[in-house]
Amino acid sequence: MNEQDQNNKDRQDDQLLNKINSGEVKMRPRVYFVLRAALAVVGTIFLLAVSIFLISFLIFVVKGRGSGLNLHIFVSVFPWILLGAAVLIVLALSWILYNYSLAYRNPLIYVPLAVIALIILISVAMQLISFHERFERFSVRRRVPVFEMFYRKHAREMMPDMDGTPGRPDLNFFYRRSGLPF
Amino acid sequence: MNAGAPLATSESDESIAEKIQRGQHQYFGEILIRYEAKIKRYARRFLTDPKDAEDAAQEAFIKAYRNIQSFDTSRKFSSWLYRIAHNECINFLRKRKTESLPLFDLDVLFPHLAREEHLDDMNVRQTKEEIELALSRLDPKYREPLILYYLEGFDYREIADILHIPVATVGVRLARGRKILKNFYEQLTGIK
């Protein structure tokens, strides 16, 4: 490096350090990164919970209500939108997790596969403890916002041949009591 | 360097970063002394346009200072800084649109298992020569791992951390990059 190059370099270094010393270039506070990391964790847990709820619900309706339907009706009444939403959430989760070294150091395909495996495992466990049967009953009885309508809508869609009543006779009482038209 | 004179020449990068995090801004001068030339050289090799390289390096240091509180001092500082520089270079390439940058590559999704290769000194020297000769003719996705491995001295794992790609993909890109380089080199020199 000749003298002129060295001088230019020093000038640039000084410019940057002067900007730092004068406060023109400011350091972001640690709390900013802590909040960002916390938001990522909360977002991940939320998306994971939603995807587990959707997939376990799909298993629930397919196993409990769709098994007696022929393929044509099954395909027409299956809540494809929920499945699509679950797939999008898995992709979003994979995208978030891909920022962490454990995820990006391994082949990209491992992340969605691991997420799907985790979701299916927990969904099957939820099926074993009859989570949706209990929660559906609870939501309809207590009129839990969002969930009551969710179960009602999809129960009706999966059993269109029952005059609009849901496929679970034990729940008819609760549906009737709610005063809604099925 | 005048302002922020060198203060801690024997300390590790990570402990200097920790001091900056604690508010001792003057230590950033030491980071500049240690890395400015390296980051500029890396940016020059990656971007080819010297003006862009200069700006990218400058922006990388500004971002490093701004975001230094996000640096985990239990990890390697150089990989963190090169990651920032890599992002800046990519931003410049996107702005210029002179080279295609695929959003997604199959070799990231399904990389073959590639073991870290250890070439002998002569092969390393020859590869370095080939890189210097034919660098601008290489696709950025092969150019960057080659620069980081042969010219900057990072290992596979560190390159994976800088580029955010699987370790196996680093091996795949290095192997393919070397092959492409060899072809260029043979075309240029006529030596087989």
mmCIF file of C-alpha atoms in Angstrom:
data_model
loop_
_atom_site.group_PDB
_atom_site.id
_atom_site.type_symbol
_atom_site.label_atom_id
_atom_site.label_comp_id
_atom_site.label_asym_id
_atom_site.label_seq_id
_atom_site.Cartn_x
_atom_site.Cartn_y
_atom_site.Cartn_z
ATOM 1 C CA MET A 1 0.000 0.000 0.000
ATOM 2 C CA ASN A 2 1.482 3.364 -0.979
ATOM 3 C CA GLU A 3 1.228 6.511 1.142
ATOM 4 C CA GLN A 4 -1.804 7.894 -0.697
ATOM 5 C CA ASP A 5 -3.741 4.626 -0.357
ATOM 6 C CA GLN A 6 -2.890 4.525 3.331
ATOM 7 C CA ASN A 7 -4.132 8.107 3.737
ATOM 8 C CA ASN A 8 -7.410 7.295 1.956
ATOM 9 C CA LYS A 9 -7.905 4.264 4.156
ATOM 10 C CA ASP A 10 -7.257 6.250 7.320
ATOM 11 C CA ARG A 11 -9.697 8.926 6.160
ATOM 12 C CA GLN A 12 -12.445 6.332 5.620
ATOM 13 C CA ASP A 13 -11.777 4.705 8.999
ATOM 14 C CA ASP A 14 -11.897 8.099 10.669
ATOM 15 C CA GLN A 15 -15.115 9.001 8.864
ATOM 16 C CA LEU A 16 -16.811 5.878 10.178
ATOM 17 C CA LEU A 17 -15.457 6.323 13.695
ATOM 18 C CA ASN A 18 -16.438 9.995 13.667
ATOM 19 C CA LYS A 19 -19.963 9.007 12.641
ATOM 20 C CA ILE A 20 -20.029 6.569 15.581
ATOM 21 C CA ASN A 21 -18.607 9.095 18.051
ATOM 22 C CA SER A 22 -20.975 11.851 16.904
ATOM 23 C CA GLY A 23 -23.969 9.515 17.244
ATOM 24 C CA GLU A 24 -24.803 9.636 13.537
ATOM 25 C CA VAL A 25 -24.438 5.848 13.448
ATOM 26 C CA LYS A 26 -26.185 4.436 16.500
ATOM 27 C CA MET A 27 -26.036 0.986 18.028
ATOM 28 C CA ARG A 28 -29.412 -0.747 18.321
ATOM 29 C CA PRO A 29 -30.137 -1.547 21.974
ATOM 30 C CA ARG A 30 -29.977 -5.135 23.197
ATOM 31 C CA VAL A 31 -33.656 -5.020 24.115
ATOM 32 C CA TYR A 32 -34.495 -4.602 20.394
ATOM 33 C CA PHE A 33 -32.886 -7.974 19.612
ATOM 34 C CA VAL A 34 -34.342 -9.613 22.725
ATOM 35 C CA LEU A 35 -37.830 -8.492 21.677
ATOM 36 C CA ARG A 36 -37.235 -9.657 18.120
ATOM 37 C CA ALA A 37 -36.103 -13.078 19.329
ATOM 38 C CA ALA A 38 -39.066 -13.274 21.695
ATOM 39 C CA LEU A 39 -41.412 -12.372 18.852
ATOM 40 C CA ALA A 40 -39.889 -15.125 16.708
ATOM 41 C CA VAL A 41 -40.366 -17.658 19.542
ATOM 42 C CA VAL A 42 -43.968 -16.549 20.168
ATOM 43 C CA GLY A 43 -44.662 -16.601 16.411
ATOM 44 C CA THR A 44 -43.178 -20.079 16.092
ATOM 45 C CA ILE A 45 -45.201 -21.438 19.028
ATOM 46 C CA PHE A 46 -48.392 -19.814 17.722
ATOM 47 C CA LEU A 47 -47.935 -21.148 14.193
ATOM 48 C CA LEU A 48 -47.021 -24.576 15.542
ATOM 49 C CA ALA A 49 -50.131 -24.615 17.752
ATOM 50 C CA VAL A 50 -52.371 -23.542 14.845
ATOM 51 C CA SER A 51 -50.915 -26.137 12.490
ATOM 52 C CA ILE A 52 -51.238 -28.885 15.130
ATOM 53 C CA PHE A 53 -54.848 -27.862 15.743
ATOM 54 C CA LEU A 54 -55.636 -27.935 12.006
ATOM 55 C CA ILE A 55 -53.902 -31.225 11.244
ATOM 56 C CA SER A 56 -55.340 -32.973 14.310
ATOM 57 C CA PHE A 57 -58.773 -31.636 13.334
ATOM 58 C CA LEU A 58 -58.352 -33.028 9.819
ATOM 59 C CA ILE A 59 -57.393 -36.419 11.259
ATOM 60 C CA PHE A 60 -60.421 -36.160 13.554
ATOM 61 C CA VAL A 61 -62.921 -35.411 10.777
ATOM 62 C CA VAL A 62 -61.441 -37.968 8.390
ATOM 63 C CA LYS A 63 -61.356 -40.711 11.000
ATOM 64 C CA GLY A 64 -64.588 -39.906 12.755
ATOM 65 C CA ARG A 65 -66.812 -38.569 10.013
ATOM 66 C CA GLY A 66 -65.298 -39.159 6.640
ATOM 67 C CA SER A 67 -64.706 -42.883 6.914
ATOM 68 C CA GLY A 68 -68.258 -43.780 5.869
ATOM 69 C CA LEU A 69 -68.290 -41.523 2.812
ATOM 70 C CA ASN A 70 -67.497 -42.664 -0.703
ATOM 71 C CA LEU A 71 -64.468 -41.110 -2.329
ATOM 72 C CA HIS A 72 -66.379 -38.654 -4.492
ATOM 73 C CA ILE A 73 -68.336 -37.162 -1.579
ATOM 74 C CA PHE A 74 -65.281 -37.272 0.642
ATOM 75 C CA VAL A 75 -63.243 -35.254 -1.871
ATOM 76 C CA SER A 76 -66.060 -32.749 -2.320
ATOM 77 C CA VAL A 77 -66.667 -32.192 1.405
ATOM 78 C CA PHE A 78 -63.091 -32.452 2.694
ATOM 79 C CA PRO A 79 -61.947 -29.117 4.148
ATOM 80 C CA TRP A 80 -59.191 -28.545 1.602
ATOM 81 C CA ILE A 81 -58.842 -24.919 2.694
ATOM 82 C CA LEU A 82 -57.768 -26.084 6.146
ATOM 83 C CA LEU A 83 -55.237 -28.441 4.625
ATOM 84 C CA GLY A 84 -53.925 -25.618 2.413
ATOM 85 C CA ALA A 85 -53.675 -23.332 5.447
ATOM 86 C CA ALA A 86 -51.772 -26.032 7.356
ATOM 87 C CA VAL A 87 -49.316 -26.446 4.453
ATOM 88 C CA LEU A 88 -48.742 -22.668 4.291
ATOM 89 C CA ILE A 89 -48.130 -22.575 8.039
ATOM 90 C CA VAL A 90 -45.608 -25.418 7.774
ATOM 91 C CA LEU A 91 -43.774 -23.438 5.077
ATOM 92 C CA ALA A 92 -43.848 -20.271 7.219
ATOM 93 C CA LEU A 93 -42.533 -22.223 10.210
ATOM 94 C CA SER A 94 -39.748 -23.718 8.099
ATOM 95 C CA TRP A 95 -38.836 -20.231 6.894
ATOM 96 C CA ILE A 96 -38.598 -18.943 10.484
ATOM 97 C CA LEU A 97 -36.592 -21.964 11.659
ATOM 98 C CA TYR A 98 -34.249 -21.666 8.691
ATOM 99 C CA ASN A 99 -32.646 -18.640 10.377
ATOM 100 C CA TYR A 100 -31.190 -20.902 13.059
ATOM 101 C CA SER A 101 -27.913 -22.703 12.530
ATOM 102 C CA LEU A 102 -29.318 -26.136 13.379
ATOM 103 C CA ALA A 103 -31.772 -25.697 10.497
ATOM 104 C CA TYR A 104 -29.652 -24.109 7.767
ATOM 105 C CA ARG A 105 -26.592 -26.296 8.333
ATOM 106 C CA ASN A 106 -28.650 -29.317 7.283
ATOM 107 C CA PRO A 107 -30.365 -29.972 3.946
ATOM 108 C CA LEU A 108 -33.338 -27.641 3.482
ATOM 109 C CA ILE A 109 -35.785 -30.540 3.158
ATOM 110 C CA TYR A 110 -35.074 -31.692 6.741
ATOM 111 C CA VAL A 111 -36.744 -28.645 8.293
ATOM 112 C CA PRO A 112 -40.255 -29.050 6.808
ATOM 113 C CA LEU A 113 -39.977 -32.831 7.253
ATOM 114 C CA ALA A 114 -39.118 -32.400 10.945
ATOM 115 C CA VAL A 115 -41.950 -29.879 11.380
ATOM 116 C CA ILE A 116 -44.446 -32.211 9.660
ATOM 117 C CA ALA A 117 -43.266 -35.194 11.732
ATOM 118 C CA LEU A 118 -43.656 -33.196 14.959
ATOM 119 C CA ILE A 119 -47.128 -31.963 13.969
ATOM 120 C CA ILE A 120 -48.325 -35.453 13.021
ATOM 121 C CA LEU A 121 -46.902 -36.985 16.208
ATOM 122 C CA ILE A 122 -48.653 -34.462 18.444
ATOM 123 C CA SER A 123 -51.843 -34.675 16.364
ATOM 124 C CA VAL A 124 -51.962 -38.458 16.788
ATOM 125 C CA ALA A 125 -51.375 -38.042 20.518
ATOM 126 C CA MET A 126 -54.293 -35.558 20.597
ATOM 127 C CA GLN A 127 -56.429 -38.093 18.782
ATOM 128 C CA LEU A 128 -55.587 -40.707 21.425
ATOM 129 C CA ILE A 129 -56.847 -38.463 24.216
ATOM 130 C CA SER A 130 -59.984 -37.528 22.166
ATOM 131 C CA PHE A 131 -59.009 -33.864 22.291
ATOM 132 C CA HIS A 132 -61.298 -32.688 19.506
ATOM 133 C CA GLU A 133 -64.329 -34.620 20.708
ATOM 134 C CA ARG A 134 -63.989 -32.987 24.102
ATOM 135 C CA PHE A 135 -63.096 -29.581 22.800
ATOM 136 C CA GLU A 136 -65.899 -29.607 20.232
ATOM 137 C CA ARG A 137 -68.414 -30.395 22.998
ATOM 138 C CA PHE A 138 -66.898 -27.750 25.237
ATOM 139 C CA SER A 139 -66.807 -25.092 22.493
ATOM 140 C CA VAL A 140 -70.422 -25.633 21.473
ATOM 141 C CA ARG A 141 -71.705 -25.802 25.051
ATOM 142 C CA ARG A 142 -69.801 -22.742 26.214
ATOM 143 C CA ARG A 143 -70.082 -20.976 22.878
ATOM 144 C CA VAL A 144 -66.362 -20.365 22.724
ATOM 145 C CA PRO A 145 -65.756 -17.631 20.134
ATOM 146 C CA VAL A 146 -64.192 -18.792 16.853
ATOM 147 C CA PHE A 147 -64.038 -22.460 17.882
ATOM 148 C CA GLU A 148 -67.823 -22.883 18.130
ATOM 149 C CA MET A 149 -68.260 -21.616 14.588
ATOM 150 C CA PHE A 150 -65.234 -23.562 13.423
ATOM 151 C CA TYR A 151 -66.569 -26.903 14.624
ATOM 152 C CA ARG A 152 -70.108 -26.120 13.498
ATOM 153 C CA LYS A 153 -69.067 -25.106 9.989
ATOM 154 C CA HIS A 154 -66.774 -28.038 9.348
ATOM 155 C CA ALA A 155 -69.032 -30.591 11.026
ATOM 156 C CA ARG A 156 -71.801 -29.473 8.649
ATOM 157 C CA GLU A 157 -69.520 -29.559 5.621
ATOM 158 C CA MET A 158 -68.375 -33.096 6.362
ATOM 159 C CA MET A 159 -71.919 -34.466 6.794
ATOM 160 C CA PRO A 160 -74.032 -32.750 4.104
ATOM 161 C CA ASP A 161 -76.522 -35.624 3.915
ATOM 162 C CA MET A 162 -77.924 -35.164 7.418
ATOM 163 C CA ASP A 163 -80.250 -32.215 6.832
ATOM 164 C CA GLY A 164 -77.622 -29.870 8.028
ATOM 165 C CA THR A 165 -77.195 -31.531 11.401
ATOM 166 C CA PRO A 166 -73.674 -32.431 12.377
ATOM 167 C CA GLY A 167 -72.516 -36.013 12.249
ATOM 168 C CA ARG A 168 -72.284 -36.473 15.991
ATOM 169 C CA PRO A 169 -75.747 -37.321 17.447
ATOM 170 C CA ASP A 170 -74.443 -36.661 20.939
ATOM 171 C CA LEU A 171 -73.770 -33.069 19.924
ATOM 172 C CA ASN A 172 -77.164 -32.402 18.328
ATOM 173 C CA PHE A 173 -78.533 -31.267 21.645
ATOM 174 C CA PHE A 174 -75.866 -28.592 21.935
ATOM 175 C CA TYR A 175 -76.249 -27.477 18.341
ATOM 176 C CA ARG A 176 -80.027 -27.242 18.708
ATOM 177 C CA ARG A 177 -79.692 -25.301 21.943
ATOM 178 C CA SER A 178 -77.449 -22.772 20.261
ATOM 179 C CA GLY A 179 -80.383 -21.722 18.037
ATOM 180 C CA LEU A 180 -78.351 -21.796 14.834
ATOM 181 C CA PRO A 181 -80.038 -23.269 11.752
ATOM 182 C CA PHE A 182 -78.530 -26.786 12.008
ATOM 183 C CA MET B 1 -6.109 5.160 12.172
ATOM 184 C CA ASN B 2 -6.314 8.208 14.356
ATOM 185 C CA ALA B 3 -9.629 8.360 16.141
ATOM 186 C CA GLY B 4 -10.275 5.291 18.245
ATOM 187 C CA ALA B 5 -6.644 4.299 18.375
ATOM 188 C CA PRO B 6 -5.783 0.582 18.690
ATOM 189 C CA LEU B 7 -6.437 -0.581 22.206
ATOM 190 C CA ALA B 8 -6.386 -4.326 22.451
ATOM 191 C CA THR B 9 -4.164 -5.963 19.877
ATOM 192 C CA SER B 10 -3.783 -9.251 21.758
ATOM 193 C CA GLU B 11 -7.441 -9.714 22.628
ATOM 194 C CA SER B 12 -9.764 -11.993 20.698
ATOM 195 C CA ASP B 13 -12.328 -10.515 18.316
ATOM 196 C CA GLU B 14 -15.097 -11.855 20.506
ATOM 197 C CA SER B 15 -13.858 -10.132 23.662
ATOM 198 C CA ILE B 16 -13.453 -6.862 21.742
ATOM 199 C CA ALA B 17 -17.019 -7.236 20.472
ATOM 200 C CA GLU B 18 -18.148 -7.791 24.052
ATOM 201 C CA LYS B 19 -16.480 -4.522 25.085
ATOM 202 C CA ILE B 20 -18.234 -2.657 22.271
ATOM 203 C CA GLN B 21 -21.511 -4.195 23.397
ATOM 204 C CA ARG B 22 -20.835 -2.812 26.885
ATOM 205 C CA GLY B 23 -20.571 0.676 25.381
ATOM 206 C CA GLN B 24 -16.836 1.028 24.799
ATOM 207 C CA HIS B 25 -17.326 2.284 21.240
ATOM 208 C CA GLN B 26 -13.681 3.157 20.758
ATOM 209 C CA TYR B 27 -12.877 -0.562 20.412
ATOM 210 C CA PHE B 28 -14.658 -0.581 17.058
ATOM 211 C CA GLY B 29 -11.492 1.012 15.698
ATOM 212 C CA GLU B 30 -9.678 -2.221 16.494
ATOM 213 C CA ILE B 31 -12.289 -4.184 14.560
ATOM 214 C CA LEU B 32 -11.711 -1.870 11.597
ATOM 215 C CA ILE B 33 -7.957 -2.396 11.806
ATOM 216 C CA ARG B 34 -8.359 -6.152 11.850
ATOM 217 C CA TYR B 35 -11.058 -6.562 9.237
ATOM 218 C CA GLU B 36 -11.308 -3.590 6.935
ATOM 219 C CA ALA B 37 -8.770 -4.827 4.403
ATOM 220 C CA LYS B 38 -10.146 -8.374 4.508
ATOM 221 C CA ILE B 39 -13.771 -7.347 4.030
ATOM 222 C CA LYS B 40 -12.853 -4.952 1.212
ATOM 223 C CA ARG B 41 -10.804 -7.646 -0.509
ATOM 224 C CA TYR B 42 -13.686 -10.124 -0.140
ATOM 225 C CA ALA B 43 -16.185 -7.588 -1.520
ATOM 226 C CA ARG B 44 -13.859 -6.711 -4.421
ATOM 227 C CA ARG B 45 -13.537 -10.354 -5.413
ATOM 228 C CA PHE B 46 -17.238 -10.980 -5.089
ATOM 229 C CA LEU B 47 -18.571 -7.831 -6.758
ATOM 230 C CA THR B 48 -15.810 -7.093 -9.283
ATOM 231 C CA ASP B 49 -16.844 -3.384 -9.472
ATOM 232 C CA PRO B 50 -14.380 -1.654 -7.086
ATOM 233 C CA LYS B 51 -16.751 1.223 -6.270
ATOM 234 C CA ASP B 52 -19.560 -1.170 -5.300
ATOM 235 C CA ALA B 53 -17.104 -3.243 -3.286
ATOM 236 C CA GLU B 54 -15.948 -0.173 -1.373
ATOM 237 C CA ASP B 55 -19.543 0.882 -0.632
ATOM 238 C CA ALA B 56 -20.593 -2.657 0.331
ATOM 239 C CA ALA B 57 -17.681 -2.984 2.755
ATOM 240 C CA GLN B 58 -18.426 0.417 4.300
ATOM 241 C CA GLU B 59 -22.109 -0.477 4.684
ATOM 242 C CA ALA B 60 -21.171 -3.847 6.201
ATOM 243 C CA PHE B 61 -19.152 -2.125 8.950
ATOM 244 C CA ILE B 62 -21.950 0.350 9.668
ATOM 245 C CA LYS B 63 -24.446 -2.533 9.959
ATOM 246 C CA ALA B 64 -22.016 -4.523 12.103
ATOM 247 C CA TYR B 65 -21.772 -1.617 14.539
ATOM 248 C CA ARG B 66 -25.544 -1.010 14.542
ATOM 249 C CA ASN B 67 -26.323 -4.667 15.176
ATOM 250 C CA ILE B 68 -23.434 -5.663 17.399
ATOM 251 C CA GLN B 69 -25.778 -6.279 20.332
ATOM 252 C CA SER B 70 -27.174 -9.219 18.366
ATOM 253 C CA PHE B 71 -23.746 -10.879 18.179
ATOM 254 C CA ASP B 72 -23.468 -13.946 20.387
ATOM 255 C CA THR B 73 -19.971 -13.726 21.886
ATOM 256 C CA SER B 74 -19.790 -17.512 22.261
ATOM 257 C CA ARG B 75 -19.688 -17.735 18.447
ATOM 258 C CA LYS B 76 -17.043 -16.677 15.954
ATOM 259 C CA PHE B 77 -16.970 -12.947 15.230
ATOM 260 C CA SER B 78 -15.397 -13.276 11.785
ATOM 261 C CA SER B 79 -18.220 -15.538 10.526
ATOM 262 C CA TRP B 80 -20.786 -13.043 11.846
ATOM 263 C CA LEU B 81 -19.050 -10.090 10.159
ATOM 264 C CA TYR B 82 -18.601 -11.948 6.856
ATOM 265 C CA ARG B 83 -22.302 -12.883 6.968
ATOM 266 C CA ILE B 84 -23.147 -9.168 7.075
ATOM 267 C CA ALA B 85 -20.685 -8.470 4.257
ATOM 268 C CA HIS B 86 -22.180 -11.331 2.236
ATOM 269 C CA ASN B 87 -25.679 -9.847 2.624
ATOM 270 C CA GLU B 88 -24.408 -6.429 1.541
ATOM 271 C CA CYS B 89 -22.708 -7.882 -1.536
ATOM 272 C CA ILE B 90 -25.899 -9.764 -2.439
ATOM 273 C CA ASN B 91 -27.853 -6.496 -2.082
ATOM 274 C CA PHE B 92 -25.460 -4.792 -4.491
ATOM 275 C CA LEU B 93 -25.707 -7.648 -6.993
ATOM 276 C CA ARG B 94 -29.516 -7.454 -6.807
ATOM 277 C CA LYS B 95 -29.444 -3.686 -7.332
ATOM 278 C CA ARG B 96 -27.152 -3.949 -10.331
ATOM 279 C CA LYS B 97 -28.952 -6.979 -11.781
ATOM 280 C CA THR B 98 -25.796 -7.834 -13.680
ATOM 281 C CA GLU B 99 -25.778 -11.419 -12.459
ATOM 282 C CA SER B 100 -28.572 -13.868 -11.844
ATOM 283 C CA LEU B 101 -29.159 -14.832 -8.234
ATOM 284 C CA PRO B 102 -31.519 -17.774 -7.927
ATOM 285 C CA LEU B 103 -33.818 -17.575 -4.901
ATOM 286 C CA PHE B 104 -33.708 -21.301 -4.510
ATOM 287 C CA ASP B 105 -31.326 -24.069 -5.452
ATOM 288 C CA LEU B 106 -31.792 -27.809 -5.561
ATOM 289 C CA ASP B 107 -28.345 -28.321 -4.053
ATOM 290 C CA VAL B 108 -29.645 -26.678 -0.866
ATOM 291 C CA LEU B 109 -32.688 -28.930 -0.761
ATOM 292 C CA PHE B 110 -30.966 -32.228 -1.499
ATOM 293 C CA PRO B 111 -27.191 -31.808 -1.194
ATOM 294 C CA HIS B 112 -25.152 -34.941 -1.759
ATOM 295 C CA LEU B 113 -23.066 -35.934 1.156
ATOM 296 C CA ALA B 114 -19.714 -34.284 0.540
ATOM 297 C CA ARG B 115 -16.786 -34.760 2.848
ATOM 298 C CA GLU B 116 -14.417 -31.885 3.534
ATOM 299 C CA GLU B 117 -11.525 -32.263 1.137
ATOM 300 C CA HIS B 118 -7.965 -31.612 2.149
ATOM 301 C CA LEU B 119 -5.874 -30.762 -0.871
ATOM 302 C CA ASP B 120 -2.104 -30.700 -0.681
ATOM 303 C CA ASP B 121 -0.278 -27.357 -0.723
ATOM 304 C CA MET B 122 0.471 -27.500 -4.436
ATOM 305 C CA ASN B 123 -3.163 -28.131 -5.344
ATOM 306 C CA VAL B 124 -4.308 -25.337 -3.045
ATOM 307 C CA ARG B 125 -1.783 -22.964 -4.641
ATOM 308 C CA GLN B 126 -2.929 -23.943 -8.123
ATOM 309 C CA THR B 127 -6.609 -23.533 -7.207
ATOM 310 C CA LYS B 128 -5.882 -20.090 -5.768
ATOM 311 C CA GLU B 129 -4.197 -19.128 -9.039
ATOM 312 C CA GLU B 130 -7.168 -20.439 -11.010
ATOM 313 C CA ILE B 131 -9.589 -18.493 -8.815
ATOM 314 C CA GLU B 132 -7.685 -15.220 -9.257
ATOM 315 C CA LEU B 133 -7.575 -15.741 -13.031
ATOM 316 C CA ALA B 134 -11.147 -16.763 -13.712
ATOM 317 C CA LEU B 135 -13.083 -15.429 -10.755
ATOM 318 C CA SER B 136 -15.297 -12.972 -12.624
ATOM 319 C CA ARG B 137 -16.404 -15.711 -15.031
ATOM 320 C CA LEU B 138 -17.813 -17.846 -12.250
ATOM 321 C CA ASP B 139 -21.441 -17.893 -11.168
ATOM 322 C CA PRO B 140 -21.730 -16.056 -7.775
ATOM 323 C CA LYS B 141 -23.046 -19.190 -6.088
ATOM 324 C CA TYR B 142 -19.748 -21.000 -6.851
ATOM 325 C CA ARG B 143 -17.559 -17.899 -6.634
ATOM 326 C CA GLU B 144 -18.365 -17.131 -3.039
ATOM 327 C CA PRO B 145 -17.589 -20.504 -1.399
ATOM 328 C CA LEU B 146 -14.338 -20.667 -3.387
ATOM 329 C CA ILE B 147 -13.266 -17.207 -2.168
ATOM 330 C CA LEU B 148 -14.189 -18.015 1.418
ATOM 331 C CA TYR B 149 -12.467 -21.400 1.417
ATOM 332 C CA TYR B 150 -9.294 -20.806 -0.594
ATOM 333 C CA LEU B 151 -8.664 -17.108 -0.190
ATOM 334 C CA GLU B 152 -10.186 -16.254 3.190
ATOM 335 C CA GLY B 153 -9.366 -19.565 4.894
ATOM 336 C CA PHE B 154 -12.761 -20.497 6.346
ATOM 337 C CA ASP B 155 -13.748 -24.140 6.860
ATOM 338 C CA TYR B 156 -16.973 -25.776 5.602
ATOM 339 C CA ARG B 157 -18.922 -25.136 8.790
ATOM 340 C CA GLU B 158 -17.945 -21.466 8.912
ATOM 341 C CA ILE B 159 -18.852 -21.030 5.240
ATOM 342 C CA ALA B 160 -22.227 -22.672 5.980
ATOM 343 C CA ASP B 161 -22.712 -20.088 8.760
ATOM 344 C CA ILE B 162 -21.778 -17.186 6.493
ATOM 345 C CA LEU B 163 -23.892 -18.240 3.530
ATOM 346 C CA HIS B 164 -26.688 -19.902 5.541
ATOM 347 C CA ILE B 165 -26.552 -23.055 3.447
ATOM 348 C CA PRO B 166 -26.122 -26.697 4.508
ATOM 349 C CA VAL B 167 -22.562 -27.857 5.192
ATOM 350 C CA ALA B 168 -22.967 -30.542 2.508
ATOM 351 C CA THR B 169 -23.966 -27.864 -0.027
ATOM 352 C CA VAL B 170 -20.700 -26.037 0.676
ATOM 353 C CA GLY B 171 -18.848 -29.203 -0.350
ATOM 354 C CA VAL B 172 -20.981 -29.628 -3.468
ATOM 355 C CA ARG B 173 -20.465 -26.011 -4.588
ATOM 356 C CA LEU B 174 -16.731 -26.120 -3.920
ATOM 357 C CA ALA B 175 -16.354 -29.314 -5.953
ATOM 358 C CA ARG B 176 -18.431 -27.953 -8.861
ATOM 359 C CA GLY B 177 -16.754 -24.553 -8.663
ATOM 360 C CA ARG B 178 -13.298 -26.156 -8.825
ATOM 361 C CA LYS B 179 -14.345 -28.185 -11.851
ATOM 362 C CA ILE B 180 -15.661 -25.094 -13.662
ATOM 363 C CA LEU B 181 -12.509 -23.184 -12.722
ATOM 364 C CA LYS B 182 -10.313 -25.939 -14.072
ATOM 365 C CA ASN B 183 -12.109 -25.770 -17.412
ATOM 366 C CA PHE B 184 -11.754 -21.971 -17.568
ATOM 367 C CA TYR B 185 -8.110 -22.219 -16.613
ATOM 368 C CA GLU B 186 -7.417 -24.802 -19.298
ATOM 369 C CA GLN B 187 -9.178 -22.646 -21.899
ATOM 370 C CA LEU B 188 -7.223 -19.570 -20.820
ATOM 371 C CA THR B 189 -3.780 -21.100 -20.561
ATOM 372 C CA GLY B 190 -4.045 -24.161 -22.758
ATOM 373 C CA ILE B 191 -2.414 -26.148 -19.930
ATOM 374 C CA LYS B 192 -4.077 -29.459 -19.013
#
